[in-house]
PDB file of C-alpha atoms and ligand atoms in Angstrom:
ATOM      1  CA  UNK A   1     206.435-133.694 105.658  1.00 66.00           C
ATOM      2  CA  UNK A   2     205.414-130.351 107.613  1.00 87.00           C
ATOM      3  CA  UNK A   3     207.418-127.971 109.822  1.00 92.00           C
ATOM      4  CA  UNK A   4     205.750-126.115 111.969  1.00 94.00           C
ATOM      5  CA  UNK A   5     205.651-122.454 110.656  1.00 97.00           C
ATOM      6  CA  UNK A   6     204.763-120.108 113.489  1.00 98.00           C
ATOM      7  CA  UNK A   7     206.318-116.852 112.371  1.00 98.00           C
ATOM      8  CA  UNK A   8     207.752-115.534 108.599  1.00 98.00           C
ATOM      9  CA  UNK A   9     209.791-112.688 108.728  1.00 98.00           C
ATOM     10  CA  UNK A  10     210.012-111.181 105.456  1.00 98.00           C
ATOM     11  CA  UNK A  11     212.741-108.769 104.081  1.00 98.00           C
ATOM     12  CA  UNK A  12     210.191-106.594 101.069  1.00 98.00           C
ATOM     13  CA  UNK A  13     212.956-105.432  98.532  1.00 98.00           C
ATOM     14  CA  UNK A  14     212.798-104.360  95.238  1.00 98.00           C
ATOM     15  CA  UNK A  15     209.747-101.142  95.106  1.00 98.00           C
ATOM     16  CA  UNK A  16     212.209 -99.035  93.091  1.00 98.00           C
ATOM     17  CA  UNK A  17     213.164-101.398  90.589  1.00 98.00           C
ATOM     18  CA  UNK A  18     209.550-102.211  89.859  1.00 98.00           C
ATOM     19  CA  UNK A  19     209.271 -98.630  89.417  1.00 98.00           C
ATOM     20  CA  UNK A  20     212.098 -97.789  87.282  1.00 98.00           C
ATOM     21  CA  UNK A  21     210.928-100.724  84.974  1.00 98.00           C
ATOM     22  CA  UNK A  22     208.050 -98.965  84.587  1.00 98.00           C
ATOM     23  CA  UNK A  23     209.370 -95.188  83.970  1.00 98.00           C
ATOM     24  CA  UNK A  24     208.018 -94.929  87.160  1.00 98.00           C
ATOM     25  CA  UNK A  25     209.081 -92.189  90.414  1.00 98.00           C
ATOM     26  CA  UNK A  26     210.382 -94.608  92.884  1.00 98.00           C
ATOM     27  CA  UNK A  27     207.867 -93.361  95.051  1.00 98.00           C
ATOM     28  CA  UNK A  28     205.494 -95.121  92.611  1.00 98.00           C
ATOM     29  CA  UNK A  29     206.898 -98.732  93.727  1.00 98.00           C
ATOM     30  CA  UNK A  30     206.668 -97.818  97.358  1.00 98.00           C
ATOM     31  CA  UNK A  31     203.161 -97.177  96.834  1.00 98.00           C
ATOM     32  CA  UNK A  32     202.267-100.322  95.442  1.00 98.00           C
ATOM     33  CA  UNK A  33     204.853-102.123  97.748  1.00 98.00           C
ATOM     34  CA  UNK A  34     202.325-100.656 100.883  1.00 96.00           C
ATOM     35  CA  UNK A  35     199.308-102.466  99.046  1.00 96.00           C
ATOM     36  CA  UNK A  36     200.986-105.451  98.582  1.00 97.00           C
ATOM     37  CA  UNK A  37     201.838-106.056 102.051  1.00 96.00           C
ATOM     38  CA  UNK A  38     197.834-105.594 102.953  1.00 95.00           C
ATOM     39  CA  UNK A  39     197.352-108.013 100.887  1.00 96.00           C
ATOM     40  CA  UNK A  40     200.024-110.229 101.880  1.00 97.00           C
ATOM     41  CA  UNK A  41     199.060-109.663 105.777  1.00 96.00           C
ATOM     42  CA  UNK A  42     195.393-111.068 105.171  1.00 95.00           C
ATOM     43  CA  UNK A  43     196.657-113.879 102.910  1.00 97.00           C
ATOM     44  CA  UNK A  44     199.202-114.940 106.022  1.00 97.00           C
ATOM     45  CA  UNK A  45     196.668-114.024 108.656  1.00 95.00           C
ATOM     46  CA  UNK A  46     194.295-116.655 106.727  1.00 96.00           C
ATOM     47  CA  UNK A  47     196.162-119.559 106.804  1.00 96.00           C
ATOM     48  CA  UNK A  48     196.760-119.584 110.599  1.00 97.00           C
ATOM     49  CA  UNK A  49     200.249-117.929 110.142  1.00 98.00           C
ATOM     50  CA  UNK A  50     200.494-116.620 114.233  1.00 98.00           C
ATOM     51  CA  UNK A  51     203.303-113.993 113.603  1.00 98.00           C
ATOM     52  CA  UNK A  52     204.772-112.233 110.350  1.00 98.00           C
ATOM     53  CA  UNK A  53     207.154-109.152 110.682  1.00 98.00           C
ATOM     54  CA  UNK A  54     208.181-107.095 107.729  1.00 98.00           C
ATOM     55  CA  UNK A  55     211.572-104.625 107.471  1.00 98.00           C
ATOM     56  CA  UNK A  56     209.473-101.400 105.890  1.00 98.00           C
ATOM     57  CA  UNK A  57     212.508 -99.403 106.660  1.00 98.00           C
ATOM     58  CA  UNK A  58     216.412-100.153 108.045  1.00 98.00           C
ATOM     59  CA  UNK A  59     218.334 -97.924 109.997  1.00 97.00           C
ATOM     60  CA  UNK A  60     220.387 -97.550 106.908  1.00 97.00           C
ATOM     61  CA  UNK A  61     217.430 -96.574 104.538  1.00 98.00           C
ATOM     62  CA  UNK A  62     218.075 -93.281 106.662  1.00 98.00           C
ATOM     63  CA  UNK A  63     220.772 -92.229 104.545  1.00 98.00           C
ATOM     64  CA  UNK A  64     218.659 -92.431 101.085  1.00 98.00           C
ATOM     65  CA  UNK A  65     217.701 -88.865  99.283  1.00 98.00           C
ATOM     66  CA  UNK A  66     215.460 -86.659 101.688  1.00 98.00           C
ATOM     67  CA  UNK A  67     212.864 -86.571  99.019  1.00 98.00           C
ATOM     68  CA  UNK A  68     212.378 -90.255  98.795  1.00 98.00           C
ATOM     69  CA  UNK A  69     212.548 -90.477 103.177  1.00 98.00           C
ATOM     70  CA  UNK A  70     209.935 -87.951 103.270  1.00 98.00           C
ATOM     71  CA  UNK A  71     208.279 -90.199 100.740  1.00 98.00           C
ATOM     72  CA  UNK A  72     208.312 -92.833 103.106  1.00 98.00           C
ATOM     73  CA  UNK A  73     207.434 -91.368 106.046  1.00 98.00           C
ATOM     74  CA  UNK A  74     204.335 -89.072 104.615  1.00 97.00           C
ATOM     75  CA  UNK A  75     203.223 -93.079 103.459  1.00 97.00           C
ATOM     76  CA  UNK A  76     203.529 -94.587 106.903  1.00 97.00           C
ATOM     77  CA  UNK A  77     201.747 -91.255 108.253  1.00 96.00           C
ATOM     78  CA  UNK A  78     198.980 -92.527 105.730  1.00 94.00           C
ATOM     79  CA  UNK A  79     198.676 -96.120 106.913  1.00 93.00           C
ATOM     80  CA  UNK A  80     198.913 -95.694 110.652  1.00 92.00           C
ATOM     81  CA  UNK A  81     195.454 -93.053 110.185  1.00 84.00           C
ATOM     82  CA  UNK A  82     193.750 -95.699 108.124  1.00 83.00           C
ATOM     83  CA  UNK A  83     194.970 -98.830 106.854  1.00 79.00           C
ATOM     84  CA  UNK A  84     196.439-100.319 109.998  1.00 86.00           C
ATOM     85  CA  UNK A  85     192.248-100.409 111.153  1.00 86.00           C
ATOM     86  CA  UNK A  86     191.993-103.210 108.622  1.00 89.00           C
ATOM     87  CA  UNK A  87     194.241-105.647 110.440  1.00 93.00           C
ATOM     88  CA  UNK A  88     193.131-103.971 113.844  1.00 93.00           C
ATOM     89  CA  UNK A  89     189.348-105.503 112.284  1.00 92.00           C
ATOM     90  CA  UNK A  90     190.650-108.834 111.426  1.00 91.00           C
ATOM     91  CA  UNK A  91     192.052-108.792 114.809  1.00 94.00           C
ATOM     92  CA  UNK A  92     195.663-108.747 114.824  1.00 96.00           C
ATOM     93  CA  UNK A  93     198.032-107.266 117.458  1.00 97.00           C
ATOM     94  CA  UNK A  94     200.541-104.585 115.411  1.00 96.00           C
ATOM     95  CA  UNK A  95     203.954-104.280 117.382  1.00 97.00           C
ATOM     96  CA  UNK A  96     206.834-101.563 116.230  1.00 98.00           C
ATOM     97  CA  UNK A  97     210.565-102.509 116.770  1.00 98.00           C
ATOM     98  CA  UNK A  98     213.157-100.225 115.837  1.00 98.00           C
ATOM     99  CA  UNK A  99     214.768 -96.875 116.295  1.00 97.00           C
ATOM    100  CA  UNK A 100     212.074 -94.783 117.791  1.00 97.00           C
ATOM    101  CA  UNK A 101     214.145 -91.787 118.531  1.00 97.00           C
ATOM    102  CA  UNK A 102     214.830 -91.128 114.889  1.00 97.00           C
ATOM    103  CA  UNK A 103     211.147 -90.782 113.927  1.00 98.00           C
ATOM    104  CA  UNK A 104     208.961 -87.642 114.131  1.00 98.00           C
ATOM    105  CA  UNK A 105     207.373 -87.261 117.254  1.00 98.00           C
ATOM    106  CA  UNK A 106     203.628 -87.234 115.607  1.00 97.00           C
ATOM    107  CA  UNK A 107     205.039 -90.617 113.864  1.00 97.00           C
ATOM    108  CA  UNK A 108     206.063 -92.338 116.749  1.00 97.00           C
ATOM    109  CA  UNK A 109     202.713 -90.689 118.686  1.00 96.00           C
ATOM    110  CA  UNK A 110     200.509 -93.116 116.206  1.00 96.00           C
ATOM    111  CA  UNK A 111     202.670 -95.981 116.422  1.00 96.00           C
ATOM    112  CA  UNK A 112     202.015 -96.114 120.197  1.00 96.00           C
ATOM    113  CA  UNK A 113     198.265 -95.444 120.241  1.00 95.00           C
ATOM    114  CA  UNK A 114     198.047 -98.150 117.671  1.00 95.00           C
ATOM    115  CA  UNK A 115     200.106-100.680 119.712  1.00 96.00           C
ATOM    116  CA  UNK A 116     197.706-100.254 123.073  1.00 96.00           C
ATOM    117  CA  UNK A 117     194.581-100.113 120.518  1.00 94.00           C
ATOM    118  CA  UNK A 118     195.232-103.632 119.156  1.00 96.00           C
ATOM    119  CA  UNK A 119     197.124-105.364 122.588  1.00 96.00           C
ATOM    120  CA  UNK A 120     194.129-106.796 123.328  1.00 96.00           C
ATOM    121  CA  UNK A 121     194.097-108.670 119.463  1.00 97.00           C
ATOM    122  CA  UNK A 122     195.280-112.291 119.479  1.00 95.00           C
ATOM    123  CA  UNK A 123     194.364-113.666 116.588  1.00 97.00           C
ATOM    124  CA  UNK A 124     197.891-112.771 114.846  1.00 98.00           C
ATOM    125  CA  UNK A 125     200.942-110.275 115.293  1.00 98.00           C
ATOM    126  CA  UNK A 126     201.512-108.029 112.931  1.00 97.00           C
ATOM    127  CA  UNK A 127     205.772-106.647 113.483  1.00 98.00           C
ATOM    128  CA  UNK A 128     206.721-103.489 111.473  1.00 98.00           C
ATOM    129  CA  UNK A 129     210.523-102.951 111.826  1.00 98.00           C
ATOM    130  CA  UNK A 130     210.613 -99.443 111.480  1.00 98.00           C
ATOM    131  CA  UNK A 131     213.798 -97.288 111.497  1.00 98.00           C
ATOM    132  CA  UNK A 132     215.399-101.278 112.479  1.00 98.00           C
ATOM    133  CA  UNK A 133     218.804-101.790 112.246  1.00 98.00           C
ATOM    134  CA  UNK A 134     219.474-105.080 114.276  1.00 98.00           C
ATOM    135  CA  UNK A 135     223.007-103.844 115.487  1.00 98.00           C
ATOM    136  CA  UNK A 136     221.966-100.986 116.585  1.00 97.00           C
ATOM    137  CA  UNK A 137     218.911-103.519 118.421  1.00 98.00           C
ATOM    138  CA  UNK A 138     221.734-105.636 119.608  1.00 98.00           C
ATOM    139  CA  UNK A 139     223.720-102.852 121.353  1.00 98.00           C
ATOM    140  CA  UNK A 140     221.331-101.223 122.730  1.00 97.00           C
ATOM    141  CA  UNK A 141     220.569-104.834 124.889  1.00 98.00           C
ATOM    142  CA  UNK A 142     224.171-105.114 125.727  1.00 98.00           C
ATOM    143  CA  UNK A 143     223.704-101.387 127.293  1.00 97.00           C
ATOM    144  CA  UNK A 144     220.668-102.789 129.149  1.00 97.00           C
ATOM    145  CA  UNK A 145     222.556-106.128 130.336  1.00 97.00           C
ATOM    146  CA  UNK A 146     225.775-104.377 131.301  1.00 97.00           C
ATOM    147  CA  UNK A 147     223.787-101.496 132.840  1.00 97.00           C
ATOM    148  CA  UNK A 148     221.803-104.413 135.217  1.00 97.00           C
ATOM    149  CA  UNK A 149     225.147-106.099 135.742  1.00 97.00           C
ATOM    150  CA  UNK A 150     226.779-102.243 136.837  1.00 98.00           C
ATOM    151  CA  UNK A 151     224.119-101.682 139.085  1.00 97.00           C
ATOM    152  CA  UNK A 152     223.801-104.931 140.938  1.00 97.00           C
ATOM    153  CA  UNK A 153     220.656-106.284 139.746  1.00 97.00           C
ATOM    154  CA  UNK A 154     222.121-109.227 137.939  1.00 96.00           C
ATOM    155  CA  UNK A 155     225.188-110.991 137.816  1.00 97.00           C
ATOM    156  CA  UNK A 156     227.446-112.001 134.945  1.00 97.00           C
ATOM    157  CA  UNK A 157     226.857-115.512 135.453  1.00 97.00           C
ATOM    158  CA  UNK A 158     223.209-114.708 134.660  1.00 96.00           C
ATOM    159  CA  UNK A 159     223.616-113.443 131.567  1.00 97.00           C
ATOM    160  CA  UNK A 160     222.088-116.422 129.092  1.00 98.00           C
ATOM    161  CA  UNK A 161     220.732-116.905 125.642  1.00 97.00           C
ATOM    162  CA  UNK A 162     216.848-116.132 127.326  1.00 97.00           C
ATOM    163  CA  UNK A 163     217.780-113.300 129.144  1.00 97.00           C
ATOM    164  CA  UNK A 164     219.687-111.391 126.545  1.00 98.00           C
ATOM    165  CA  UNK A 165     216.598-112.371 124.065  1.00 97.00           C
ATOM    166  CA  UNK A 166     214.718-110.361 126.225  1.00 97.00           C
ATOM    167  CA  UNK A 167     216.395-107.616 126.405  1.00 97.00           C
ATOM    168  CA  UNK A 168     215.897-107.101 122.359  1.00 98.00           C
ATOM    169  CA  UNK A 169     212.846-105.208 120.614  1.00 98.00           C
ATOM    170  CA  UNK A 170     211.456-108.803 119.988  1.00 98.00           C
ATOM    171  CA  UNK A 171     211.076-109.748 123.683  1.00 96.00           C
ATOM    172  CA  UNK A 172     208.221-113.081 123.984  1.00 94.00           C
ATOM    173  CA  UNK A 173     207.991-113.103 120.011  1.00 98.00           C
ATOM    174  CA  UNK A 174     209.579-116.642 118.748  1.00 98.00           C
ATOM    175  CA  UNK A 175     212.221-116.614 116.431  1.00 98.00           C
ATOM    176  CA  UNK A 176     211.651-116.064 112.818  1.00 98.00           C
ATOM    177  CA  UNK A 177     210.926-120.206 110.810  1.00 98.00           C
ATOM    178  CA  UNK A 178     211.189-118.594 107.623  1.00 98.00           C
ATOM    179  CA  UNK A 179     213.047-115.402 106.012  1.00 98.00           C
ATOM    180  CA  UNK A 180     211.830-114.210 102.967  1.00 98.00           C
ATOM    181  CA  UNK A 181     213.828-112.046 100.567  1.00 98.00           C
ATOM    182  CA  UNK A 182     212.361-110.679  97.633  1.00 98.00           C
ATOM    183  CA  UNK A 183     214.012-108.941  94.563  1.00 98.00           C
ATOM    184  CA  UNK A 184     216.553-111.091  94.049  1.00 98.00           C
ATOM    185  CA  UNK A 185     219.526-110.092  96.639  1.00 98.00           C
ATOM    186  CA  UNK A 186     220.989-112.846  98.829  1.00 98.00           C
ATOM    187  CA  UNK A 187     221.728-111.079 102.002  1.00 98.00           C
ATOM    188  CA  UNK A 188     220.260-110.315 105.003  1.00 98.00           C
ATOM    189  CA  UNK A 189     220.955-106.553 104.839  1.00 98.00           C
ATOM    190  CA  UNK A 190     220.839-105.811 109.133  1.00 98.00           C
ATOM    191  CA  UNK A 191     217.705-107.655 110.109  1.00 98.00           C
ATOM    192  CA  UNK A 192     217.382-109.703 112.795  1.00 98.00           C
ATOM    193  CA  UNK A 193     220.847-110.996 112.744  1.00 98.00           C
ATOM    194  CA  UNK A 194     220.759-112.748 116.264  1.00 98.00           C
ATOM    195  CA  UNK A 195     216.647-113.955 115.390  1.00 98.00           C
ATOM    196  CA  UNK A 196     217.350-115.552 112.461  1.00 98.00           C
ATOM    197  CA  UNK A 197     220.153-117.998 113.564  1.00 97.00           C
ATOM    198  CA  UNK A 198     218.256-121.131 112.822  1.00 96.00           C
ATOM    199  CA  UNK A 199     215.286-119.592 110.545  1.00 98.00           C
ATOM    200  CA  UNK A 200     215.306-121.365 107.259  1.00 98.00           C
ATOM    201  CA  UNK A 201     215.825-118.605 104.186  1.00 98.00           C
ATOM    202  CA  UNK A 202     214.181-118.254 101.262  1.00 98.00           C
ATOM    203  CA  UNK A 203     215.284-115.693  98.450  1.00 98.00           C
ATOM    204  CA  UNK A 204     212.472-114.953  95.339  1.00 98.00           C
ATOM    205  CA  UNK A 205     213.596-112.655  92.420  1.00 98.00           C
ATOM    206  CA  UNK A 206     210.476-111.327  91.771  1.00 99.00           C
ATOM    207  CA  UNK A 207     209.997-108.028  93.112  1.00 98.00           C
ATOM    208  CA  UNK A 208     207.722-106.980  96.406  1.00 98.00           C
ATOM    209  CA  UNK A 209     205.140-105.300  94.405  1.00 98.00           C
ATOM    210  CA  UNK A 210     204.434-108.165  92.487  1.00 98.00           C
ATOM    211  CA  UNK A 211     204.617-110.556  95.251  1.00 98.00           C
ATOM    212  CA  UNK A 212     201.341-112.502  96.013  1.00 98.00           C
ATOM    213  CA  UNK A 213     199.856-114.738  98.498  1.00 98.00           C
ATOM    214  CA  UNK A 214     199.852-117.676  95.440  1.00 98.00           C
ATOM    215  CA  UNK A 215     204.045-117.362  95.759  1.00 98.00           C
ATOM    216  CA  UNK A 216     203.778-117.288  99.185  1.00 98.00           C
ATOM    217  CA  UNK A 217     201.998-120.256  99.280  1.00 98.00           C
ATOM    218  CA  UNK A 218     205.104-121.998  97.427  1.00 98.00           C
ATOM    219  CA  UNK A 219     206.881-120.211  99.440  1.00 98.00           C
ATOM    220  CA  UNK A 220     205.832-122.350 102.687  1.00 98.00           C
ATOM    221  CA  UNK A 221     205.453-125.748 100.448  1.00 97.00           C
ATOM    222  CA  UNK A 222     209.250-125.993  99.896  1.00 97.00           C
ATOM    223  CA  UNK A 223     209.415-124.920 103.695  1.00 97.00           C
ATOM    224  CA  UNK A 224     207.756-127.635 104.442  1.00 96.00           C
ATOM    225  CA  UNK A 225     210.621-129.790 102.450  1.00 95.00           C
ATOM    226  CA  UNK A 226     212.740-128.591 104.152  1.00 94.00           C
ATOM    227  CA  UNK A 227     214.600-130.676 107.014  1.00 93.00           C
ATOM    228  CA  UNK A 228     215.582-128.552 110.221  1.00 92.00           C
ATOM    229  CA  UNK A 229     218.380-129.809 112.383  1.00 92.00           C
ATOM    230  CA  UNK A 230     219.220-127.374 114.727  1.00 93.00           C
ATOM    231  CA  UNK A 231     222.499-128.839 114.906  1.00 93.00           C
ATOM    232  CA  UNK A 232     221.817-132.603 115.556  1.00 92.00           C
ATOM    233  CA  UNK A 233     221.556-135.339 113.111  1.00 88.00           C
TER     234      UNK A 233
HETATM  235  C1  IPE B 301     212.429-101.774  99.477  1.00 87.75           C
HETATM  236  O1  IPE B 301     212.572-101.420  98.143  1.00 87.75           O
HETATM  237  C2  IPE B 301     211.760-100.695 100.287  1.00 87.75           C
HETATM  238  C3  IPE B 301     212.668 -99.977 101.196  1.00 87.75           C
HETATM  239  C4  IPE B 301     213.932-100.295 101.407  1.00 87.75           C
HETATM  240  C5  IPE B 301     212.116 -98.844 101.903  1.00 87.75           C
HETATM  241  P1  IPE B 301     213.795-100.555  97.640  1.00 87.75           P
HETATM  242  O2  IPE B 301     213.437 -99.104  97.741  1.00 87.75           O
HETATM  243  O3  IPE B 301     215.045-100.942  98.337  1.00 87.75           O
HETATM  244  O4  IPE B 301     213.868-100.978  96.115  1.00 87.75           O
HETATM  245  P2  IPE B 301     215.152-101.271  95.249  1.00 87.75           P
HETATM  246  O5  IPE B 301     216.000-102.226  96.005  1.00 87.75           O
HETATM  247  O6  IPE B 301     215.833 -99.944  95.039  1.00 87.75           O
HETATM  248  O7  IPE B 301     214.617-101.837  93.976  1.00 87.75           O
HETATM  249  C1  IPE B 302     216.548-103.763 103.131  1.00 87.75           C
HETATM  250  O1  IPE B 302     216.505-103.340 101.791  1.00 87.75           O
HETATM  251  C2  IPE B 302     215.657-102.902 103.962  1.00 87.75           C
HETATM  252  C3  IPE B 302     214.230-102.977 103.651  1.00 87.75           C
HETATM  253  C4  IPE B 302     213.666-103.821 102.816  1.00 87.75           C
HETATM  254  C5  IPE B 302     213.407-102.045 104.364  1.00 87.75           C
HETATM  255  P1  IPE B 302     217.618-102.371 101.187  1.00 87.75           P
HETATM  256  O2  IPE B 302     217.268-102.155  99.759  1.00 87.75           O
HETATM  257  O3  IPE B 302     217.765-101.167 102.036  1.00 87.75           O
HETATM  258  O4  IPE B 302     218.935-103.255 101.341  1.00 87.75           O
HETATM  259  P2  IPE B 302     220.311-103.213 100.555  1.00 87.75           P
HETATM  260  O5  IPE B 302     220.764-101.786 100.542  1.00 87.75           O
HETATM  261  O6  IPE B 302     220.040-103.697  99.160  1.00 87.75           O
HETATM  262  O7  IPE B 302     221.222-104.123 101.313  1.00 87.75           O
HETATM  263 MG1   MG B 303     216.467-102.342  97.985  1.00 87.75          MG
END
């Protein structure tokens, strides 16, 4: 049996607990998270896997010591100068959803120029939910539906599942198949809360820095197992 698995969204926990097994700065995990998602992009982008979005940072991971944030941040600076070419050269589209407002301006100024420099890609989408928190996603569409509704443009009666979807950060991507989780928590810690309503979930203990394609692989093997119903019987 075979689902059809168009788009893994995957939840990349556990950098500082790799680290601190190690006697390792935290910062130390992060790095090695950063290289395992490169990895883990081409792997996905090579079997035929059309869409994969990754939570690098929640609205939440705001509140975490300044040191480690700037940690973060000083990271992302280095892989939207460089690394992001890689997957712009194996041609996939990168998208950003998230809190923009809460980023430096010179952040938010690279995220943008590397959106319109890889629109044109098709062979994949690349989704890097950045400063994410999905309620915070989810309010902000009821502002723009009840704004619409306030102003004339729509009617209450118009409001439906598609048009609400497309008033979210994830407007004409499908809905997550598959949630990963790595490092061992079973939650879903703010991501995608109104995305991942019928996404099958899948929760690994190992930790994202040691996460590889081969896992992922098994990963989409008891996927494929699985039986979705959607409801019906
Ligand atoms: C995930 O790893 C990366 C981010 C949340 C930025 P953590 O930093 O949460 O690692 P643990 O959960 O403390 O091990
Ligand atoms: C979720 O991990 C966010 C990211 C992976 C970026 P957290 O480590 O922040 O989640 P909690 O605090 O364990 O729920
Ligand atoms: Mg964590």
């Amino acid at each position: 049996m075979s689902n059809e698995l168009e788009h893994i969204a995957i939840i990349m926990d556990g950098n500082g607990r790799w680290a601190k097994k190690r006697n390792l700065p935290r910062s130390a995990g992060h790095k090695k998270g950063a290289e395992t998602l490169q990895e883990i992009v081409k792997g996905a982008s090579e079997m035929g896997i059309k869409y994969m979005t990754v939570y690098a940072f929640s609205t939440e991971n705001w509140k975490r010591d300044k040191s480690e944030v700037d940690y973060l941040m000083d990271l992302l600076r280095h892989y939207l100068k460089s690394e992001f070419d890689e997957i712009n050269k194996q041609g996939g589209r990168i998208l950003f959803i998230g809190e923009r407002n809460m980023l430096d301006d010179d952040i938010v100024a690279q995220m943008e120029n590397i959106e319109n420099k890889t629109s044109g890609n098709d062979k994949f989408t690349f989704i890097v939910a950045l400063s994410y928190g999905s309620r915070a996603e989810i309010l902000s569409a009821v502002k723009k539906v009840s704004s619409s509704v306030a102003k004339g443009d729509i009617l209450v009666e118009d409001i439906d599942e598609n048009l609400f979807s497309s008033m979210l950060y994830t407007r004409n991507i499908p809905d997550p198949d598959l949630v990963i989780r790595t490092s061992g928590e079973q939650r879903i810690s703010n991501y995608l809360l109104w995305q991942l309503a019928y996404s099958e979930l899948f929760f690994t203990k190992t930790l994202w820095p040691d996460f590889t394609v081969a896992e992922l692989k098994e990963i989409i093997n008891d996927f494929n197992s699985r039986e979705r119903r959607y409801g019906k019987v």
